């Protein structure tokens, strides 16, 4: 195996596997079974949009010692062979009789033994990407070997980013920054909301995004009602507030931040709320340090909003960011996850302007020993105005 691989040098993936194996040993795991696009990309560098097809399952096994093993459909052999993974075992998929289950079971028994404990992520923000019937069949094939929750093993490793990963996320943020500069011109040329979102996606691609996995927008007089609805054909009017939020991808890593624009001069309550959100982010930038908890981040921003005289929204005020658009932890009053040096996070406070009208502001950061470092370019304190 050479030092080259997809996205990063092989040494980056070797470091990740060693970190997983250290936590596996502490948890008593003989193997770790990974089934999702994010976990497989994270451990191998296998990057493809083919995950959009649900017709085939994909598996990577991390043994307690040594290199990972890919158990994948034969259509993926060539691409996986371009990663650092050398042990690639395939079957012709989809197979309605045995879609890789026996091959996977045999490989797990080989790695973990007949009575080994096999971890796989089972907790919050995880899912199993294989048919449930096949999962039950796998358990039957394994015999005395047992499957256990490997969520903590995976999440504690993935949540702290290497400098190489941080550079990728920073590059994605630069693409987002550049695309947002085109928004005034986009709106002035085609002030219909669905046209704005479509052209904003085009701007992201033109600025270097590999694809745009997520984009959302909201618009309405004096604020918007939610931040997840698909765009409609509403024509933007003076007095509207436009929000655009992007999850553009570069080399498999996401940015995730939004920007607000006022169509014409914003109303006084909009100005006050925007200023309060900006100040809440400033409070987090000033105060967050490794060793604090995710709940502390929520408290800092929520308190700042209340002290500014605006009503904080319910829900989380930020989250982790990396090879998926949102990662753990969540900035809520209940999340006790410890914040650590090297975590990439979003700061995303939101406030209610009036019943059914909110504002959301989001930035991307990496947490350093001395505090947060911005990865997105800081939004202006005054909401930008667009004249139609």
C-alpha positions as a Python dict, from the first residue, in 0.01 Angstrom:
ca = {
    (1, 'X'): (0, 0, 0),
    (2, 'X'): (134, 341, -94),
    (3, 'X'): (104, 657, 110),
    (4, 'X'): (-151, 803, -124),
    (5, 'X'): (-525, 757, -84),
    (6, 'X'): (-848, 934, -166),
    (7, 'X'): (-889, 1279, -2),
    (8, 'X'): (-606, 1234, 255),
    (9, 'X'): (-278, 1043, 282),
    (10, 'X'): (-308, 691, 423),
    (11, 'X'): (-146, 806, 745),
    (12, 'X'): (-459, 1011, 826),
    (13, 'X'): (-679, 701, 809),
    (14, 'X'): (-427, 492, 1001),
    (15, 'X'): (-445, 747, 1284),
    (16, 'X'): (-824, 728, 1287),
    (17, 'X'): (-828, 347, 1297),
    (18, 'X'): (-576, 344, 1582),
    (19, 'X'): (-793, 589, 1776),
    (20, 'X'): (-1100, 372, 1719),
    (21, 'X'): (-909, 60, 1824),
    (22, 'X'): (-795, 225, 2146),
    (23, 'X'): (-1156, 294, 2238),
    (24, 'X'): (-1263, -51, 2119),
    (25, 'X'): (-1014, -210, 2355),
    (26, 'X'): (-1146, -6, 2648),
    (27, 'X'): (-1502, -116, 2557),
    (28, 'X'): (-1407, -481, 2517),
    (29, 'X'): (-1494, -492, 2147),
    (30, 'X'): (-1336, -747, 1916),
    (31, 'X'): (-1461, -570, 1602),
    (32, 'X'): (-1655, -265, 1491),
    (33, 'X'): (-1917, -290, 1216),
    (34, 'X'): (-1984, 27, 1016),
    (35, 'X'): (-2266, 59, 762),
    (36, 'X'): (-2325, 429, 688),
    (37, 'X'): (-2178, 656, 424),
    (38, 'X'): (-2023, 891, 681),
    (39, 'X'): (-1854, 620, 889),
    (40, 'X'): (-1727, 434, 584),
    (41, 'X'): (-1595, 754, 427),
    (42, 'X'): (-1434, 851, 759),
    (43, 'X'): (-1243, 524, 794),
    (44, 'X'): (-1155, 459, 430),
    (45, 'X'): (-1185, 774, 216),
    (46, 'X'): (-1447, 600, -2),
    (47, 'X'): (-1635, 901, -141),
    (48, 'X'): (-1923, 857, -384),
    (49, 'X'): (-2274, 986, -451),
    (50, 'X'): (-2379, 626, -516),
    (51, 'X'): (-2518, 618, -162),
    (52, 'X'): (-2826, 787, -307),
    (53, 'X'): (-2926, 442, -431),
    (54, 'X'): (-3078, 228, -155),
    (55, 'X'): (-3037, -91, -359),
    (56, 'X'): (-2709, -203, -202),
    (57, 'X'): (-2571, -223, 153),
    (58, 'X'): (-2203, -150, 225),
    (59, 'X'): (-1994, -262, 521),
    (60, 'X'): (-1657, -187, 675),
    (61, 'X'): (-1520, -391, 964),
    (62, 'X'): (-1258, -245, 1196),
    (63, 'X'): (-1077, -528, 1379),
    (64, 'X'): (-929, -486, 1725),
    (65, 'X'): (-584, -488, 1562),
    (66, 'X'): (-476, -426, 1205),
    (67, 'X'): (-638, -264, 905),
    (68, 'X'): (-1008, -238, 818),
    (69, 'X'): (-1182, -481, 586),
    (70, 'X'): (-1432, -369, 325),
    (71, 'X'): (-1725, -603, 255),
    (72, 'X'): (-1898, -435, -35),
    (73, 'X'): (-2090, -489, -359),
    (74, 'X'): (-1865, -571, -652),
    (75, 'X'): (-1961, -246, -827),
    (76, 'X'): (-1756, -59, -565),
    (77, 'X'): (-1436, -266, -583),
    (78, 'X'): (-1250, -36, -822),
    (79, 'X'): (-1318, 279, -620),
    (80, 'X'): (-1244, 114, -285),
    (81, 'X'): (-916, -16, -431),
    (82, 'X'): (-811, 346, -482),
    (83, 'X'): (-831, 405, -106),
    (84, 'X'): (-584, 281, 153),
    (85, 'X'): (-793, -33, 218),
    (86, 'X'): (-626, -349, 86),
    (87, 'X'): (-863, -624, 206),
    (88, 'X'): (-1173, -587, -11),
    (89, 'X'): (-1432, -865, -20),
    (90, 'X'): (-1722, -840, -262),
    (91, 'X'): (-2044, -1004, -374),
    (92, 'X'): (-2264, -939, -675),
    (93, 'X'): (-2538, -712, -546),
    (94, 'X'): (-2827, -675, -522),
    (95, 'X'): (-2887, -1041, -438),
    (96, 'X'): (-3245, -1112, -322),
    (97, 'X'): (-3138, -1441, -159),
    (98, 'X'): (-2820, -1340, 25),
    (99, 'X'): (-2726, -974, -15),
    (100, 'X'): (-2384, -1001, 145),
    (101, 'X'): (-2510, -1138, 478),
    (102, 'X'): (-2316, -1465, 476),
    (103, 'X'): (-1998, -1295, 350),
    (104, 'X'): (-2031, -1033, 623),
    (105, 'X'): (-2101, -1295, 892),
    (106, 'X'): (-1803, -1507, 786),
    (107, 'X'): (-1576, -1203, 792),
    (108, 'X'): (-1699, -1095, 1135),
    (109, 'X'): (-1646, -1445, 1277),
    (110, 'X'): (-1298, -1449, 1127),
    (111, 'X'): (-1215, -1115, 1289),
    (112, 'X'): (-1400, -1139, 1620),
    (113, 'X'): (-1400, -1513, 1683),
    (114, 'X'): (-1697, -1727, 1776),
    (115, 'X'): (-1768, -1546, 2105),
    (116, 'X'): (-1644, -1194, 2031),
    (117, 'X'): (-1829, -871, 2108),
    (118, 'X'): (-1898, -671, 1792),
    (119, 'X'): (-1978, -302, 1822),
    (120, 'X'): (-2196, -104, 1586),
    (121, 'X'): (-2342, 247, 1636),
    (122, 'X'): (-2690, 223, 1790),
    (123, 'X'): (-2747, 553, 1971),
    (124, 'X'): (-2867, 904, 1890),
    (125, 'X'): (-2769, 1038, 1547),
    (126, 'X'): (-2693, 690, 1412),
    (127, 'X'): (-2878, 453, 1186),
    (128, 'X'): (-2830, 104, 1046),
    (129, 'X'): (-2797, 107, 668),
    (130, 'X'): (-2898, -247, 588),
    (131, 'X'): (-3238, -418, 575),
    (132, 'X'): (-3367, -502, 921),
    (133, 'X'): (-3443, -857, 806),
    (134, 'X'): (-3079, -896, 699),
    (135, 'X'): (-2964, -759, 1035),
    (136, 'X'): (-3165, -1024, 1215),
    (137, 'X'): (-3029, -1287, 977),
    (138, 'X'): (-2676, -1165, 1052),
    (139, 'X'): (-2733, -1210, 1425),
    (140, 'X'): (-2845, -1567, 1357),
    (141, 'X'): (-2533, -1636, 1149),
    (142, 'X'): (-2302, -1505, 1421),
    (143, 'X'): (-2411, -1760, 1681),
    (144, 'X'): (-2260, -1692, 2024),
    (145, 'X'): (-2092, -1372, 1907),
    (146, 'X'): (-2293, -1066, 2015),
    (147, 'X'): (-2357, -719, 1878),
    (148, 'X'): (-2321, -426, 2120),
    (149, 'X'): (-2357, -48, 2107),
    (150, 'X'): (-2048, 114, 1959),
    (151, 'X'): (-2186, 468, 1945),
    (152, 'X'): (-1945, 611, 2201),
    (153, 'X'): (-1644, 453, 2030),
    (154, 'X'): (-1725, 618, 1697),
    (155, 'X'): (-1855, 952, 1819),
    (156, 'X'): (-1572, 1030, 2060),
    (157, 'X'): (-1320, 976, 1778),
    (158, 'X'): (-1506, 1149, 1496),
    (159, 'X'): (-1602, 1457, 1698),
    (160, 'X'): (-1241, 1583, 1728),
    (161, 'X'): (-1108, 1686, 1389),
    (162, 'X'): (-750, 1669, 1266),
    (163, 'X'): (-594, 1978, 1113),
    (164, 'X'): (-640, 1818, 771),
    (165, 'X'): (-1013, 1787, 835),
    (166, 'X'): (-1036, 2143, 967),
    (167, 'X'): (-871, 2267, 649),
    (168, 'X'): (-1135, 2087, 441),
    (169, 'X'): (-1420, 2242, 641),
    (170, 'X'): (-1252, 2582, 619),
    (171, 'X'): (-1236, 2540, 239),
    (172, 'X'): (-1608, 2455, 230),
    (173, 'X'): (-1681, 2766, 438),
    (174, 'X'): (-1484, 2983, 196),
    (175, 'X'): (-1703, 2852, -85),
    (176, 'X'): (-2011, 2945, 117),
    (177, 'X'): (-1868, 3288, 195),
    (178, 'X'): (-1804, 3355, -172),
    (179, 'X'): (-2150, 3237, -281),
    (180, 'X'): (-2323, 3462, -26),
    (181, 'X'): (-2161, 3769, -185),
    (182, 'X'): (-2369, 3699, -498),
    (183, 'X'): (-2704, 3701, -316),
    (184, 'X'): (-2792, 4071, -368),
    (185, 'X'): (-2737, 4041, -742),
    (186, 'X'): (-2928, 3710, -753),
    (187, 'X'): (-3227, 3862, -574),
    (188, 'X'): (-3230, 4176, -788),
    (189, 'X'): (-3229, 3973, -1110),
    (190, 'X'): (-3488, 3714, -1004),
    (191, 'X'): (-3670, 3805, -681),
    (192, 'X'): (-3883, 3488, -669),
    (193, 'X'): (-3783, 3269, -373),
    (194, 'X'): (-3746, 2939, -559),
    (195, 'X'): (-3539, 3114, -827),
    (196, 'X'): (-3316, 3266, -558),
    (197, 'X'): (-3245, 2927, -401),
    (198, 'X'): (-3178, 2767, -738),
    (199, 'X'): (-2933, 3038, -839),
    (200, 'X'): (-2769, 3034, -497),
    (201, 'X'): (-2698, 2664, -547),
    (202, 'X'): (-2547, 2750, -884),
    (203, 'X'): (-2326, 3010, -717),
    (204, 'X'): (-2204, 2752, -465),
    (205, 'X'): (-2112, 2513, -746),
    (206, 'X'): (-1946, 2790, -946),
    (207, 'X'): (-1738, 2882, -641),
    (208, 'X'): (-1606, 2526, -612),
    (209, 'X'): (-1853, 2310, -420),
    (210, 'X'): (-1849, 1947, -530),
    (211, 'X'): (-2222, 1929, -459),
    (212, 'X'): (-2484, 2099, -244),
    (213, 'X'): (-2637, 1834, -21),
    (214, 'X'): (-2847, 2080, 174),
    (215, 'X'): (-2992, 2418, 111),
    (216, 'X'): (-3280, 2592, 284),
    (217, 'X'): (-3433, 2931, 273),
    (218, 'X'): (-3702, 3131, 441),
    (219, 'X'): (-3861, 3463, 365),
    (220, 'X'): (-4147, 3669, 498),
    (221, 'X'): (-4247, 4012, 621),
    (222, 'X'): (-4039, 4093, 927),
    (223, 'X'): (-3901, 3738, 956),
    (224, 'X'): (-3977, 3383, 849),
    (225, 'X'): (-4177, 3099, 994),
    (226, 'X'): (-3928, 2813, 972),
    (227, 'X'): (-3589, 2725, 827),
    (228, 'X'): (-3655, 2387, 664),
    (229, 'X'): (-3935, 2439, 413),
    (230, 'X'): (-3875, 2399, 40),
    (231, 'X'): (-3882, 2724, -150),
    (232, 'X'): (-4210, 2833, -307),
    (233, 'X'): (-4278, 3082, -585),
    (234, 'X'): (-4337, 3380, -355),
    (235, 'X'): (-4209, 3710, -492),
    (236, 'X'): (-3982, 3891, -245),
    (237, 'X'): (-4121, 4228, -139),
    (238, 'X'): (-3985, 4531, 43),
    (239, 'X'): (-4006, 4456, 414),
    (240, 'X'): (-3930, 4085, 373),
    (241, 'X'): (-3642, 3914, 551),
    (242, 'X'): (-3462, 3653, 341),
    (243, 'X'): (-3256, 3376, 502),
    (244, 'X'): (-3036, 3131, 310),
    (245, 'X'): (-2869, 2833, 477),
    (246, 'X'): (-2626, 2603, 300),
    (247, 'X'): (-2462, 2268, 346),
    (248, 'X'): (-2219, 2276, 56),
    (249, 'X'): (-1967, 1990, 30),
    (250, 'X'): (-1599, 2001, -61),
    (251, 'X'): (-1396, 1677, -59),
    (252, 'X'): (-1661, 1513, 157),
    (253, 'X'): (-1674, 1785, 425),
    (254, 'X'): (-1958, 2026, 492),
    (255, 'X'): (-2000, 2388, 577),
    (256, 'X'): (-2325, 2485, 747),
    (257, 'X'): (-2405, 2849, 808),
    (258, 'X'): (-2673, 3096, 712),
    (259, 'X'): (-2709, 3462, 628),
    (260, 'X'): (-3002, 3703, 662),
    (261, 'X'): (-3088, 3983, 420),
    (262, 'X'): (-3348, 4257, 446),
    (263, 'X'): (-3538, 4354, 133),
    (264, 'X'): (-3526, 4728, 185),
    (265, 'X'): (-3465, 4875, 532),
    (266, 'X'): (-3546, 4631, 816),
    (267, 'X'): (-3803, 4723, 1077),
    (268, 'X'): (-3679, 4831, 1420),
    (269, 'X'): (-3773, 4501, 1588),
    (270, 'X'): (-3584, 4312, 1318),
    (271, 'X'): (-3278, 4530, 1373),
    (272, 'X'): (-3292, 4469, 1748),
    (273, 'X'): (-3332, 4094, 1709),
    (274, 'X'): (-3053, 4067, 1454),
    (275, 'X'): (-2823, 4267, 1682),
    (276, 'X'): (-2914, 4042, 1975),
    (277, 'X'): (-2834, 3729, 1774),
    (278, 'X'): (-2503, 3876, 1666),
    (279, 'X'): (-2424, 3960, 2028),
    (280, 'X'): (-2519, 3608, 2142),
    (281, 'X'): (-2269, 3461, 1897),
    (282, 'X'): (-2010, 3711, 2025),
    (283, 'X'): (-2078, 3588, 2379),
    (284, 'X'): (-2009, 3230, 2272),
    (285, 'X'): (-1696, 3334, 2082),
    (286, 'X'): (-1571, 3510, 2394),
    (287, 'X'): (-1661, 3239, 2646),
    (288, 'X'): (-1648, 2887, 2503),
    (289, 'X'): (-1347, 2679, 2607),
    (290, 'X'): (-1256, 2310, 2601),
    (291, 'X'): (-1386, 2137, 2912),
    (292, 'X'): (-1721, 2317, 2904),
    (293, 'X'): (-2035, 2123, 2814),
    (294, 'X'): (-2265, 2148, 2515),
    (295, 'X'): (-2534, 2271, 2755),
    (296, 'X'): (-2304, 2558, 2855),
    (297, 'X'): (-2298, 2681, 2495),
    (298, 'X'): (-2677, 2687, 2491),
    (299, 'X'): (-2688, 2867, 2824),
    (300, 'X'): (-2441, 3135, 2713),
    (301, 'X'): (-2632, 3221, 2396),
    (302, 'X'): (-2978, 3191, 2550),
    (303, 'X'): (-2881, 3415, 2842),
    (304, 'X'): (-2733, 3673, 2606),
    (305, 'X'): (-3054, 3685, 2403),
    (306, 'X'): (-3270, 3725, 2713),
    (307, 'X'): (-3047, 4001, 2848),
    (308, 'X'): (-3085, 4180, 2512),
    (309, 'X'): (-3460, 4178, 2556),
    (310, 'X'): (-3551, 3924, 2289),
    (311, 'X'): (-3723, 3586, 2323),
    (312, 'X'): (-3495, 3286, 2254),
    (313, 'X'): (-3653, 3011, 2047),
    (314, 'X'): (-3677, 2660, 2181),
    (315, 'X'): (-3457, 2389, 2032),
    (316, 'X'): (-3085, 2362, 1988),
    (317, 'X'): (-2847, 2652, 1933),
    (318, 'X'): (-2582, 2470, 1734),
    (319, 'X'): (-2421, 2133, 1673),
    (320, 'X'): (-2117, 1946, 1551),
    (321, 'X'): (-2009, 1961, 1188),
    (322, 'X'): (-1788, 1748, 965),
    (323, 'X'): (-1850, 1461, 723),
    (324, 'X'): (-2221, 1505, 784),
    (325, 'X'): (-2417, 1828, 783),
    (326, 'X'): (-2498, 1794, 1150),
    (327, 'X'): (-2302, 1592, 1403),
    (328, 'X'): (-2310, 1560, 1778),
    (329, 'X'): (-2319, 1728, 2020),
    (330, 'X'): (-2633, 1942, 2017),
    (331, 'X'): (-2633, 2273, 2202),
    (332, 'X'): (-2938, 2211, 2418),
    (333, 'X'): (-2995, 2241, 2794),
    (334, 'X'): (-2983, 1859, 2823),
    (335, 'X'): (-2670, 1771, 2625),
    (336, 'X'): (-2382, 1706, 2867),
    (337, 'X'): (-2121, 1626, 2602),
    (338, 'X'): (-1782, 1770, 2694),
    (339, 'X'): (-1644, 2020, 2443),
    (340, 'X'): (-1290, 1936, 2336),
    (341, 'X'): (-1003, 2101, 2154),
    (342, 'X'): (-1044, 2037, 1781),
    (343, 'X'): (-1421, 2007, 1771),
    (344, 'X'): (-1581, 2181, 1472),
    (345, 'X'): (-1913, 2330, 1579),
    (346, 'X'): (-2187, 2564, 1467),
    (347, 'X'): (-2315, 2854, 1675),
    (348, 'X'): (-2682, 2887, 1580),
    (349, 'X'): (-2897, 3098, 1813),
    (350, 'X'): (-3251, 3182, 1710),
    (351, 'X'): (-3506, 3429, 1844),
    (352, 'X'): (-3875, 3499, 1804),
    (353, 'X'): (-3963, 3838, 1659),
    (354, 'X'): (-4340, 3789, 1668),
    (355, 'X'): (-4577, 3492, 1672),
    (356, 'X'): (-4484, 3281, 1369),
    (357, 'X'): (-4180, 3494, 1286),
    (358, 'X'): (-3820, 3409, 1380),
    (359, 'X'): (-3461, 3496, 1295),
    (360, 'X'): (-3175, 3244, 1295),
    (361, 'X'): (-2806, 3326, 1279),
    (362, 'X'): (-2531, 3066, 1228),
    (363, 'X'): (-2152, 3061, 1217),
    (364, 'X'): (-1897, 2776, 1194),
    (365, 'X'): (-1607, 2748, 1438),
    (366, 'X'): (-1331, 2516, 1552),
    (367, 'X'): (-1272, 2507, 1927),
    (368, 'X'): (-913, 2580, 2031),
    (369, 'X'): (-755, 2587, 2381),
    (370, 'X'): (-779, 2967, 2382),
    (371, 'X'): (-1136, 2967, 2250),
    (372, 'X'): (-1325, 2943, 1919),
    (373, 'X'): (-1166, 3016, 1583),
    (374, 'X'): (-1410, 3123, 1312),
    (375, 'X'): (-1415, 2913, 996),
    (376, 'X'): (-1696, 3108, 829),
    (377, 'X'): (-1639, 3479, 776),
    (378, 'X'): (-1823, 3666, 1051),
    (379, 'X'): (-2158, 3805, 938),
    (380, 'X'): (-2190, 4185, 959),
    (381, 'X'): (-2341, 4327, 1277),
    (382, 'X'): (-2598, 4517, 1070),
    (383, 'X'): (-2826, 4310, 850),
    (384, 'X'): (-2742, 4362, 481),
    (385, 'X'): (-3010, 4540, 280),
    (386, 'X'): (-3109, 4454, -78),
    (387, 'X'): (-3290, 4715, -285),
    (388, 'X'): (-3524, 4582, -551),
}
